[in-house]
Coordinates of C-alpha atoms in Angstrom, one line a residue:
X1 CA 26.5 -54.2 3.8
X2 CA 24.4 -57.3 2.9
X3 CA 26.6 -59.4 4.9
X4 CA 26.4 -57.3 8.0
X5 CA 22.5 -57.4 7.7
X6 CA 22.6 -61.2 7.0
X7 CA 24.6 -61.7 10.2
X8 CA 22.0 -59.8 12.2
X9 CA 19.2 -61.7 10.7
X10 CA 20.9 -65.0 11.4
X11 CA 21.4 -64.0 15.1
X12 CA 17.7 -63.3 15.2
X13 CA 16.8 -66.8 13.9
X14 CA 18.9 -68.5 16.4
X15 CA 18.1 -66.4 19.5
X16 CA 14.4 -65.8 19.1
X17 CA 12.2 -63.6 21.4
X18 CA 12.9 -62.6 25.0
X19 CA 9.7 -60.7 26.2
X20 CA 7.2 -62.9 28.0
X21 CA 4.4 -60.4 28.5
X22 CA 3.9 -58.9 24.9
X23 CA 6.0 -61.3 22.9
X24 CA 7.1 -58.5 20.5
X25 CA 10.2 -60.4 19.7
X26 CA 8.5 -63.7 19.2
X27 CA 6.2 -62.0 16.6
X28 CA 9.3 -61.3 14.4
X29 CA 9.5 -63.9 11.5
X30 CA 12.6 -64.2 9.6
X31 CA 12.0 -63.5 6.0
X32 CA 15.5 -64.4 4.4
X33 CA 17.8 -61.4 4.0
X34 CA 17.1 -57.7 3.6
X35 CA 18.4 -55.5 0.8
X36 CA 20.1 -52.2 1.3
X37 CA 16.9 -50.5 0.3
X38 CA 14.5 -52.8 2.4
X39 CA 16.5 -52.2 5.5
X40 CA 15.7 -48.4 5.2
X41 CA 12.0 -49.2 5.5
X42 CA 10.8 -48.6 9.0
X43 CA 8.6 -51.7 8.8
X44 CA 11.7 -54.0 8.4
X45 CA 13.9 -52.3 10.9
X46 CA 12.8 -54.2 14.1
X47 CA 14.1 -57.4 12.3
X48 CA 17.7 -55.9 12.9
X49 CA 17.0 -54.4 16.4
X50 CA 15.8 -57.6 17.7
X51 CA 19.3 -59.0 17.6
X52 CA 20.6 -56.1 19.9
X53 CA 17.8 -56.7 22.5
X54 CA 18.3 -60.4 22.5
X55 CA 22.0 -59.8 23.2
X56 CA 20.9 -58.7 26.7
X57 CA 19.9 -62.4 27.3
X58 CA 21.8 -64.5 24.7
X59 CA 25.4 -63.2 25.3
X60 CA 25.6 -63.2 29.0
X61 CA 26.1 -66.5 31.1
X62 CA 26.5 -67.7 34.7
X63 CA 30.1 -66.7 34.7
X64 CA 29.6 -63.3 33.0
X65 CA 26.3 -62.1 34.4
X66 CA 25.4 -58.6 33.1
X67 CA 24.0 -57.9 36.5
X68 CA 27.7 -58.1 37.6
X69 CA 26.7 -60.0 40.8
X70 CA 30.1 -62.0 40.5
X71 CA 32.0 -58.7 41.0
X72 CA 29.8 -57.5 44.0
X73 CA 31.3 -60.3 45.9
X74 CA 34.3 -57.9 46.4
X75 CA 32.1 -55.8 48.8
X76 CA 31.2 -56.3 52.4
X77 CA 27.7 -57.6 51.4
X78 CA 28.6 -61.1 50.1
X79 CA 31.1 -63.9 49.7
X80 CA 31.6 -65.7 46.4
X81 CA 30.6 -69.2 47.9
X82 CA 30.4 -72.3 45.8
X83 CA 31.9 -75.8 46.6
X84 CA 35.4 -74.7 47.5
X85 CA 38.1 -72.0 47.1
X86 CA 39.1 -73.7 43.7
X87 CA 35.5 -73.4 42.5
X88 CA 35.7 -70.1 40.5
X89 CA 39.1 -69.5 42.0
X90 CA 39.7 -66.2 40.1
X91 CA 36.6 -64.7 41.8
X92 CA 37.7 -65.9 45.2
X93 CA 41.1 -64.2 44.7
X94 CA 39.2 -61.1 43.6
X95 CA 37.1 -61.0 46.8
X96 CA 40.3 -61.3 48.8
X97 CA 42.0 -58.7 46.9
X98 CA 45.3 -60.8 46.4
X99 CA 46.7 -62.9 43.7
X100 CA 44.6 -61.3 41.0
X101 CA 46.2 -61.6 37.5
X102 CA 45.5 -59.8 34.3
X103 CA 45.2 -63.4 32.6
X104 CA 42.4 -64.5 34.9
X105 CA 39.7 -65.7 32.5
X106 CA 36.6 -63.9 34.0
X107 CA 38.0 -60.6 33.0
X108 CA 38.5 -61.5 29.4
X109 CA 35.0 -63.1 29.4
X110 CA 33.0 -60.2 30.7
X111 CA 35.0 -57.7 28.5
X112 CA 34.3 -59.8 25.3
X113 CA 30.6 -60.4 26.2
X114 CA 29.8 -56.8 26.8
X115 CA 31.6 -55.8 23.5
X116 CA 29.8 -58.5 21.5
X117 CA 26.6 -57.0 22.8
X118 CA 27.7 -53.5 21.9
X119 CA 28.7 -54.8 18.4
X120 CA 25.0 -55.7 17.8
X121 CA 23.9 -52.3 19.1
X122 CA 26.3 -50.6 16.7
X123 CA 25.1 -52.6 13.8
X124 CA 21.6 -51.5 14.7
X125 CA 22.6 -47.9 14.7
X126 CA 24.4 -48.2 11.4
X127 CA 21.2 -49.6 9.8
X128 CA 19.0 -46.8 11.4
X129 CA 21.4 -44.1 10.1
X130 CA 20.6 -44.9 6.6
X131 CA 16.8 -45.0 7.2
X132 CA 14.4 -42.1 6.9
X133 CA 15.5 -39.7 9.8
X134 CA 12.1 -37.9 9.5
X135 CA 10.2 -41.2 10.5
X136 CA 9.0 -41.2 14.1
X137 CA 9.6 -44.9 14.3
X138 CA 13.1 -44.6 13.2
X139 CA 13.8 -41.8 15.6
X140 CA 12.4 -43.7 18.6
X141 CA 14.3 -47.0 17.6
X142 CA 17.5 -44.9 17.3
X143 CA 16.9 -43.6 20.8
X144 CA 16.3 -47.1 22.1
X145 CA 19.6 -48.2 20.6
X146 CA 21.5 -45.3 22.0
X147 CA 20.0 -46.2 25.5
X148 CA 21.3 -49.8 25.0
X149 CA 24.6 -48.5 24.0
X150 CA 24.9 -46.3 27.1
X151 CA 24.0 -49.3 29.3
X152 CA 26.7 -51.4 27.9
X153 CA 29.5 -48.7 28.2
X154 CA 28.1 -48.0 31.8
X155 CA 28.7 -51.6 32.8
X156 CA 32.2 -51.7 31.2
X157 CA 33.3 -48.5 32.9
X158 CA 32.1 -49.5 36.3
X159 CA 34.3 -52.6 35.9
X160 CA 37.2 -51.4 34.0
X161 CA 37.4 -47.6 34.1
X162 CA 39.6 -47.3 31.1
X163 CA 37.6 -48.5 28.2
X164 CA 37.4 -48.0 24.4
X165 CA 34.1 -46.5 23.4
X166 CA 32.4 -48.0 20.4
X167 CA 30.3 -44.8 19.6
X168 CA 30.8 -43.9 16.0
X169 CA 28.9 -45.0 12.9
X170 CA 30.2 -47.4 10.2
X171 CA 33.3 -48.2 12.0
X172 CA 35.8 -50.0 9.8
X173 CA 38.4 -52.7 10.8
X174 CA 41.1 -50.0 10.8
X175 CA 38.9 -48.0 13.1
X176 CA 38.5 -50.9 15.6
X177 CA 42.2 -51.7 15.3
X178 CA 43.1 -48.2 16.3
X179 CA 40.6 -47.8 19.3
X180 CA 42.3 -46.4 22.3
X181 CA 41.0 -46.8 26.0
X182 CA 42.3 -43.4 27.0
X183 CA 40.8 -41.5 24.0
X184 CA 38.8 -39.8 26.7
X185 CA 39.6 -38.7 30.3
X186 CA 37.7 -40.3 33.0
X187 CA 35.2 -37.5 33.2
X188 CA 34.9 -37.3 29.4
X189 CA 34.1 -41.1 29.4
X190 CA 31.2 -40.6 31.5
X191 CA 29.9 -37.7 29.5
X192 CA 30.1 -39.8 26.4
X193 CA 27.7 -42.1 28.1
X194 CA 25.5 -39.3 29.3
X195 CA 25.4 -37.8 25.8
X196 CA 23.9 -41.0 24.4
X197 CA 21.2 -41.0 27.2
X198 CA 20.4 -37.3 26.8
X199 CA 19.6 -37.9 23.0
X200 CA 17.5 -40.9 24.0
X201 CA 15.7 -39.1 26.8
X202 CA 14.5 -36.3 24.4
X203 CA 12.8 -38.9 22.0
X204 CA 11.7 -41.8 24.1
X205 CA 8.0 -42.0 25.0
X206 CA 6.6 -42.1 28.5
X207 CA 5.2 -45.5 28.0
X208 CA 6.0 -48.3 25.6
X209 CA 3.3 -51.0 24.8
X210 CA 6.1 -53.6 24.5
X211 CA 7.8 -54.2 27.8
X212 CA 11.5 -54.4 27.7
X213 CA 11.9 -51.4 25.5
X214 CA 13.3 -48.3 27.4
X215 CA 11.0 -45.3 28.2
X216 CA 11.8 -41.7 28.9
X217 CA 11.9 -42.6 32.7
X218 CA 14.3 -45.3 32.1
X219 CA 16.6 -43.0 30.2
X220 CA 16.1 -40.4 33.1
X221 CA 17.0 -43.1 35.7
X222 CA 20.1 -44.2 34.0
X223 CA 21.1 -40.7 33.3
X224 CA 20.9 -39.9 37.0
X225 CA 23.1 -42.8 37.7
X226 CA 25.6 -41.8 35.3
X227 CA 25.8 -38.3 36.5
X228 CA 26.1 -39.6 40.0
X229 CA 29.0 -41.7 39.2
X230 CA 30.5 -38.8 37.1
X231 CA 30.1 -36.3 40.0
X232 CA 32.7 -38.2 42.1
X233 CA 35.7 -37.1 39.9
X234 CA 38.6 -39.4 39.7
X235 CA 41.0 -37.2 37.7
X236 CA 44.3 -38.4 38.7
X237 CA 45.5 -40.9 36.0
X238 CA 47.8 -42.5 38.8
X239 CA 45.1 -43.0 41.2
X240 CA 41.5 -43.9 41.9
X241 CA 41.0 -41.4 44.6
X242 CA 37.9 -39.0 44.4
X243 CA 39.7 -35.7 43.8
X244 CA 36.5 -33.5 43.8
X245 CA 32.7 -33.7 43.7
X246 CA 30.9 -31.7 40.9
X247 CA 28.0 -29.7 42.0
X248 CA 27.0 -29.3 38.3
X249 CA 26.8 -33.1 37.9
X250 CA 24.7 -33.5 41.1
X251 CA 22.4 -30.9 39.8
X252 CA 22.0 -33.1 36.8
X253 CA 21.1 -36.0 39.1
X254 CA 18.4 -33.7 40.6
X255 CA 17.2 -32.8 37.1
X256 CA 16.8 -36.5 36.0
X257 CA 15.2 -37.6 39.4
X258 CA 12.5 -35.0 39.3
X259 CA 9.6 -36.9 40.7
X260 CA 7.1 -35.9 38.0
X261 CA 9.0 -37.8 35.5
X262 CA 8.2 -41.0 37.2
X263 CA 5.0 -40.5 39.1
X264 CA 3.4 -39.1 36.0
X265 CA 4.2 -42.3 34.1
X266 CA 2.9 -44.4 37.0
X267 CA 6.1 -45.4 38.8
X268 CA 6.2 -45.7 42.5
X269 CA 7.1 -48.1 45.3
X270 CA 5.7 -51.4 45.7
X271 CA 3.9 -52.2 48.9
X272 CA 6.0 -55.2 49.6
X273 CA 9.7 -55.1 48.4
X274 CA 9.5 -58.8 47.6
X275 CA 7.1 -58.0 44.8
X276 CA 10.1 -56.8 42.7
X277 CA 11.6 -60.3 42.9
X278 CA 8.7 -62.6 42.0
X279 CA 8.5 -64.6 38.8
X280 CA 4.7 -64.7 38.4
X281 CA 3.5 -62.6 35.5
X282 CA 1.2 -60.5 37.8
X283 CA 4.4 -59.1 39.5
X284 CA 6.7 -58.6 36.5
X285 CA 7.1 -55.2 35.2
X286 CA 5.3 -53.6 38.2
X287 CA 5.3 -50.1 39.1
X288 CA 8.7 -50.0 40.7
X289 CA 10.3 -51.7 37.6
X290 CA 11.5 -48.7 35.6
X291 CA 13.5 -50.9 33.1
X292 CA 14.0 -54.8 33.4
X293 CA 15.7 -57.5 31.4
X294 CA 12.8 -59.6 30.1
X295 CA 13.2 -63.4 30.2
X296 CA 10.8 -66.0 29.0
X297 CA 9.5 -69.4 29.0
X298 CA 7.6 -71.8 26.8
X299 CA 8.5 -69.5 23.7
X300 CA 9.2 -72.3 21.2
X301 CA 12.9 -72.6 22.1
X302 CA 14.5 -75.6 23.9
X303 CA 14.3 -74.0 27.3
X304 CA 12.9 -70.6 26.6
X305 CA 14.9 -67.5 27.0
X306 CA 15.5 -68.2 30.6
X307 CA 17.8 -66.4 33.0
X308 CA 21.0 -68.4 32.9
X309 CA 23.0 -65.6 34.4
X310 CA 21.8 -66.3 38.1
X311 CA 22.0 -70.1 37.9
X312 CA 25.1 -70.3 40.1
X313 CA 23.1 -68.6 42.9
X314 CA 20.6 -71.5 43.5
X315 CA 21.4 -73.4 46.8
X316 CA 22.1 -77.1 46.7
X317 CA 18.9 -78.5 48.4
X318 CA 19.1 -82.4 48.6
X319 CA 16.5 -84.1 46.2
X320 CA 15.2 -80.6 45.3
X321 CA 17.9 -78.6 43.6
X322 CA 20.8 -81.1 44.0
X323 CA 22.7 -79.4 41.2
X324 CA 22.5 -75.9 42.8
X325 CA 25.8 -74.1 43.1
X326 CA 25.4 -71.9 46.2
X327 CA 27.3 -68.8 45.0
X328 CA 26.8 -65.1 46.0
X329 CA 26.3 -66.0 49.7
X330 CA 25.2 -63.0 52.0
X331 CA 27.7 -62.1 54.5
X332 CA 27.2 -61.9 58.3
X333 CA 28.2 -58.3 58.1
X334 CA 25.1 -57.7 55.7
X335 CA 22.7 -59.6 58.1
X336 CA 24.2 -57.4 61.1
X337 CA 23.5 -54.1 59.1
X338 CA 19.8 -54.7 59.4
X339 CA 19.7 -54.5 63.2
X340 CA 18.0 -51.5 64.5
X341 CA 18.4 -49.3 67.7
X342 CA 15.8 -48.7 70.3
X343 CA 14.7 -45.9 68.1
X344 CA 14.1 -48.1 65.1
X345 CA 17.1 -46.8 63.2
X346 CA 20.1 -48.7 61.8
X347 CA 23.4 -48.4 63.7
X348 CA 25.5 -46.0 61.8
X349 CA 28.3 -46.4 64.4
X350 CA 29.0 -48.4 67.5
X351 CA 26.9 -51.4 66.5
X352 CA 26.8 -54.4 68.7
X353 CA 29.8 -56.7 68.4
X354 CA 27.8 -59.9 68.6
X355 CA 26.4 -61.3 65.3
X356 CA 22.5 -61.3 64.8
X357 CA 20.7 -64.6 64.9
X358 CA 17.0 -65.4 64.6
X359 CA 15.6 -65.6 68.3
X360 CA 17.7 -62.7 69.4
X361 CA 15.9 -60.0 71.4
X362 CA 17.3 -57.5 69.0
X363 CA 15.0 -55.6 66.6
X364 CA 15.7 -55.6 62.9
X365 CA 14.5 -54.2 59.7
X366 CA 12.0 -56.6 57.8
X367 CA 13.9 -56.2 54.6
X368 CA 16.6 -58.4 56.0
X369 CA 14.2 -61.5 55.6
X370 CA 13.3 -60.5 51.9
X371 CA 17.0 -60.1 51.0
X372 CA 18.7 -62.9 53.0
X373 CA 17.6 -66.5 53.8
X374 CA 18.7 -66.7 57.4
X375 CA 18.7 -69.9 59.5
X376 CA 15.6 -70.2 61.4
X377 CA 13.5 -68.9 58.6
X378 CA 12.0 -70.5 55.5
X379 CA 13.9 -70.5 52.3
X380 CA 11.9 -68.5 49.7
X381 CA 9.1 -68.1 52.3
X382 CA 8.3 -71.9 51.9
X383 CA 8.0 -73.7 55.1
X384 CA 8.9 -77.0 53.5
X385 CA 12.5 -75.7 53.2
X386 CA 13.4 -74.4 56.9
X387 CA 16.9 -73.0 56.9
X388 CA 19.4 -74.2 59.5
X389 CA 23.2 -74.2 60.3
X390 CA 23.5 -77.5 58.4
X391 CA 25.2 -78.6 55.2
X392 CA 22.0 -78.5 53.4
X393 CA 22.5 -74.7 53.4
X394 CA 26.3 -74.9 52.8
X395 CA 27.6 -76.6 49.7
X396 CA 31.2 -76.2 50.7
X397 CA 30.3 -77.9 54.0
X398 CA 30.7 -76.7 57.6
X399 CA 29.6 -73.2 56.8
X400 CA 32.7 -72.4 55.1
X401 CA 31.0 -69.4 53.4
X402 CA 28.4 -69.1 56.0
X403 CA 24.8 -70.6 56.1
X404 CA 23.0 -67.6 54.6
X405 CA 21.4 -67.7 51.0
X406 CA 20.4 -64.8 48.6
X407 CA 16.7 -64.6 48.1
X408 CA 16.3 -61.8 45.5
X409 CA 17.5 -64.0 42.5
X410 CA 16.0 -67.2 43.6
X411 CA 12.5 -68.8 43.1
X412 CA 10.5 -70.9 45.3
X413 CA 11.2 -74.6 44.7
X414 CA 7.3 -75.1 44.6
X415 CA 7.4 -73.5 41.3
X416 CA 9.8 -75.9 39.7
X417 CA 8.6 -76.7 36.0
X418 CA 6.5 -73.5 36.2
X419 CA 9.0 -70.7 36.7
X420 CA 12.2 -72.6 37.7
X421 CA 13.6 -75.2 35.3
X422 CA 16.4 -77.8 35.4
X423 CA 18.2 -77.0 32.2
X424 CA 21.2 -79.2 31.3
X425 CA 21.5 -80.3 35.1
X426 CA 21.5 -76.5 36.4
X427 CA 18.6 -74.2 37.3
X428 CA 17.3 -71.3 35.4
X429 CA 14.2 -69.1 35.9
X430 CA 12.0 -66.9 33.7
X431 CA 12.0 -64.1 36.4
X432 CA 12.8 -60.8 35.1
X433 CA 16.0 -58.8 36.4
X434 CA 15.2 -55.2 37.4
X435 CA 17.9 -52.9 36.2
X436 CA 16.5 -49.7 37.3
X437 CA 13.8 -49.4 40.0
X438 CA 12.1 -46.4 41.7
X439 CA 13.6 -46.9 45.1
X440 CA 17.1 -46.5 43.6
X441 CA 16.0 -43.2 42.0
X442 CA 14.7 -41.9 45.3
X443 CA 18.1 -42.7 47.1
X444 CA 20.1 -41.3 44.1
X445 CA 18.1 -37.9 44.6
X446 CA 18.7 -38.2 48.3
X447 CA 22.5 -38.6 47.8
X448 CA 22.6 -35.6 45.4
X449 CA 20.6 -33.5 47.9
X450 CA 22.9 -34.5 50.9
X451 CA 26.1 -33.8 48.9
X452 CA 24.7 -30.4 47.9
X453 CA 23.9 -29.7 51.6
X454 CA 20.2 -30.0 51.3
X455 CA 20.1 -32.3 54.2
X456 CA 16.4 -31.9 55.1
X457 CA 15.4 -32.8 51.6
X458 CA 17.6 -35.8 51.6
X459 CA 16.2 -37.3 54.8
X460 CA 12.6 -36.8 53.5
X461 CA 13.5 -39.0 50.6
X462 CA 15.2 -41.6 52.8
X463 CA 12.1 -41.8 54.9
X464 CA 10.0 -42.5 51.8
X465 CA 11.9 -45.8 51.4
X466 CA 12.0 -46.5 55.1
X467 CA 8.2 -45.9 55.3
X468 CA 7.8 -48.9 53.0
X469 CA 10.0 -50.9 55.2
X470 CA 8.0 -50.0 58.2
X471 CA 4.9 -50.9 56.6
X472 CA 6.2 -54.3 55.6
X473 CA 6.3 -55.2 59.4
X474 CA 2.5 -55.2 59.2
X475 CA 1.7 -56.2 55.5
X476 CA 4.2 -58.1 53.6
X477 CA 5.3 -61.7 52.9
X478 CA 7.5 -61.5 56.1
X479 CA 4.9 -59.6 58.2
X480 CA 4.0 -62.9 60.2
X481 CA 7.8 -63.7 61.1
X482 CA 7.6 -62.2 64.6
X483 CA 5.0 -64.6 65.6
X484 CA 6.2 -67.6 63.8
X485 CA 9.9 -67.4 64.3
X486 CA 10.5 -64.9 67.2
X487 CA 12.0 -62.2 65.3
X488 CA 11.3 -58.4 66.5
X489 CA 10.8 -55.6 64.0
X490 CA 11.4 -51.9 64.6
X491 CA 11.6 -49.3 61.7
X492 CA 11.2 -45.6 62.2
X493 CA 11.8 -42.3 60.3
X494 CA 14.7 -40.1 60.8
X495 CA 13.7 -37.1 62.8
X496 CA 15.5 -34.0 63.7
X497 CA 18.2 -32.0 62.0
X498 CA 21.4 -33.5 60.5
X499 CA 24.5 -32.0 59.2
X500 CA 25.9 -33.0 55.7
X501 CA 28.3 -35.7 57.1
X502 CA 25.6 -37.5 59.2
X503 CA 23.0 -37.1 56.3
X504 CA 25.5 -38.9 53.8
X505 CA 26.0 -41.8 56.4
X506 CA 22.3 -42.0 56.5
X507 CA 21.9 -42.2 52.7
X508 CA 24.8 -44.6 52.3
X509 CA 23.4 -47.0 54.9
X510 CA 19.9 -46.8 53.3
X511 CA 21.4 -47.7 50.0
X512 CA 23.0 -50.7 51.5
X513 CA 19.9 -52.0 53.2
X514 CA 17.5 -51.3 50.2
X515 CA 19.7 -52.4 47.4
X516 CA 21.6 -55.3 49.1
X517 CA 22.3 -58.2 46.7
X518 CA 21.4 -56.3 43.7
X519 CA 25.2 -55.9 42.8
X520 CA 25.3 -52.1 43.7
X521 CA 27.3 -52.2 46.9
X522 CA 30.8 -52.5 45.7
X523 CA 30.4 -50.0 42.9
X524 CA 28.8 -47.5 45.4
X525 CA 31.9 -47.9 47.8
X526 CA 34.3 -47.2 44.8
X527 CA 32.3 -44.2 43.7
X528 CA 32.2 -42.7 47.1
X529 CA 35.9 -43.3 47.6
X530 CA 35.1 -45.5 50.6
X531 CA 36.2 -48.9 49.3
X532 CA 39.6 -49.4 50.8
X533 CA 38.5 -48.2 54.3
X534 CA 35.2 -50.2 54.3
X535 CA 36.4 -53.5 52.9
X536 CA 39.7 -53.7 54.9
X537 CA 37.5 -53.2 58.0
X538 CA 35.4 -55.9 56.8
X539 CA 38.4 -58.1 56.2
X540 CA 39.6 -57.4 59.8
X541 CA 36.2 -58.2 61.3
X542 CA 35.2 -61.2 59.3
X543 CA 38.6 -62.7 58.7
X544 CA 38.6 -64.0 62.3
X545 CA 35.4 -65.9 61.6
X546 CA 35.6 -66.8 58.0
X547 CA 39.0 -68.6 57.5
X548 CA 39.0 -68.3 53.7
X549 CA 39.3 -64.4 54.2
X550 CA 42.5 -64.7 56.1
X551 CA 45.3 -62.6 54.5
X552 CA 42.8 -60.5 52.5
X553 CA 43.8 -57.0 51.7
X554 CA 42.2 -54.4 49.6
X555 CA 44.9 -52.1 48.0
X556 CA 43.7 -48.6 47.4
X557 CA 44.5 -47.2 43.8
X558 CA 44.4 -50.6 42.5
X559 CA 41.4 -53.0 43.6
X560 CA 38.8 -50.5 42.7
X561 CA 38.7 -51.7 39.2
X562 CA 39.8 -54.9 37.6
X563 CA 42.7 -55.0 35.1
X564 CA 42.3 -54.6 31.5
X565 CA 42.6 -58.2 30.4
X566 CA 46.1 -59.3 29.1
X567 CA 44.8 -60.6 25.7
X568 CA 43.2 -57.2 25.1
X569 CA 46.3 -55.3 25.9
X570 CA 48.5 -57.5 23.7
X571 CA 46.1 -57.3 20.8
X572 CA 45.6 -53.5 21.0
X573 CA 48.9 -52.6 19.0
X574 CA 49.9 -50.5 21.9
X575 CA 46.7 -48.4 21.9
X576 CA 45.4 -49.7 25.3
X577 CA 46.8 -48.6 28.7
X578 CA 46.6 -50.6 31.9
X579 CA 44.7 -49.3 34.9
X580 CA 46.9 -48.0 37.8
X581 CA 48.1 -50.4 40.5
X582 CA 51.1 -52.2 39.0
X583 CA 49.2 -55.0 37.5

């Protein structure tokens, strides 16, 4: 026991704090080791839990981002990018769907990093289990750790499907050696995650004085997301097809997206979507941010606990961010999705064949220019860096991966040395990463309503999100673009009556437009059972323009999930089963 406690405290000493607004981790001063009796005392317990929270920052890296942006490049929203096909080659093979191997290093990396994070959470739960269970602080901290455990398992399950669950107290070496990744069926696995969150939801407070700790609304939002994934049953062990859709699970989504859970705690939509993606303290942990990973600067460590996970996404601007890597490039397909009809609605079918460019007479949704840096507009809204079809905006040269740049993860170069830092010749920022935001809650509720046949209710929810987009045409960071750059905005509400099929199309499109480049798209497509059809259509349309996509193919019942890493299979003593697809 003492060795386990010492390990946690050592981790705290090395990692330090990660919250920039309330500094609750920075206030934790290591006091040597804790005895078995001391660790039961609520006043000492946070010394152990700090290590679990810090794992959200310290364990991930640019190749294994816990946002999973690296894996969203399999969708129709983005290309991997970088300097060439050999730059991060396993990710390029993954986005093409061909040549993927169980020995590819990214799979082992993200697997091991997420389980290292979960090991810290498990240690914390073991410590909490021997403390006073009647103490309110112990109860709340246990709920927080169960939330963190659910988050880790959720990320792993979206990636690998068949995963071992680290969900028991005081696991021995023998317990770990005998873990199976098929102990639970797919449906039962989702329920294990939901059970942790149900327990957390019952205990967590509406508000936390210290930002970064989950609240009741955070548990509800993640519960809604888990039940939404669980609702699309994939029960055939030899297939990834959606075999049925559970109304009971969809009702759970409605339960945990009940508006009063969020509005009563002060959550709502920001006036400008861009406010969710700004590093300045006044914007961080805003009213739309239900739970966010907290990064910090100037906290006494070498570079601060900065966001190193997004550093590959920074473009390579000469004499400004020369060491940028230019990964996670928005696709032309995504840009085209923001075009609107004469009625101010997105094209759900029969979209124009020509690609959208700035200066076109076509109307678009203003969210395009908050999400994608498009040639003809300023990078990060700074007119000193006008984007163009030039190699300034294509590290690979000649627009090999297009000229577009992701905006949601990046910071205005004018804020270098204030919120954007050159660390070891690569860039990192102190900007928080929102994991759960209120717009997502509205759209999850809309999806559940649509699937249950309550189409009018679904459309009302979609229109709440669209109204924010419409208002951005008049008041937002991109409101002046029509005059300055010759773009044309048109965003209107959906009106009239829609059947279930059309309502689902509307919800799916709205999720794409609102959550683009937030690493949700690919996982949404898999959840819906749409991945093969949508991505192969994308390959057919984009392969003619983007040479690197030539020969791409998404294989159904295989490419929905990444393979269990070879080294994990071989070390499992026969307890792990590979995903379907003849890996």
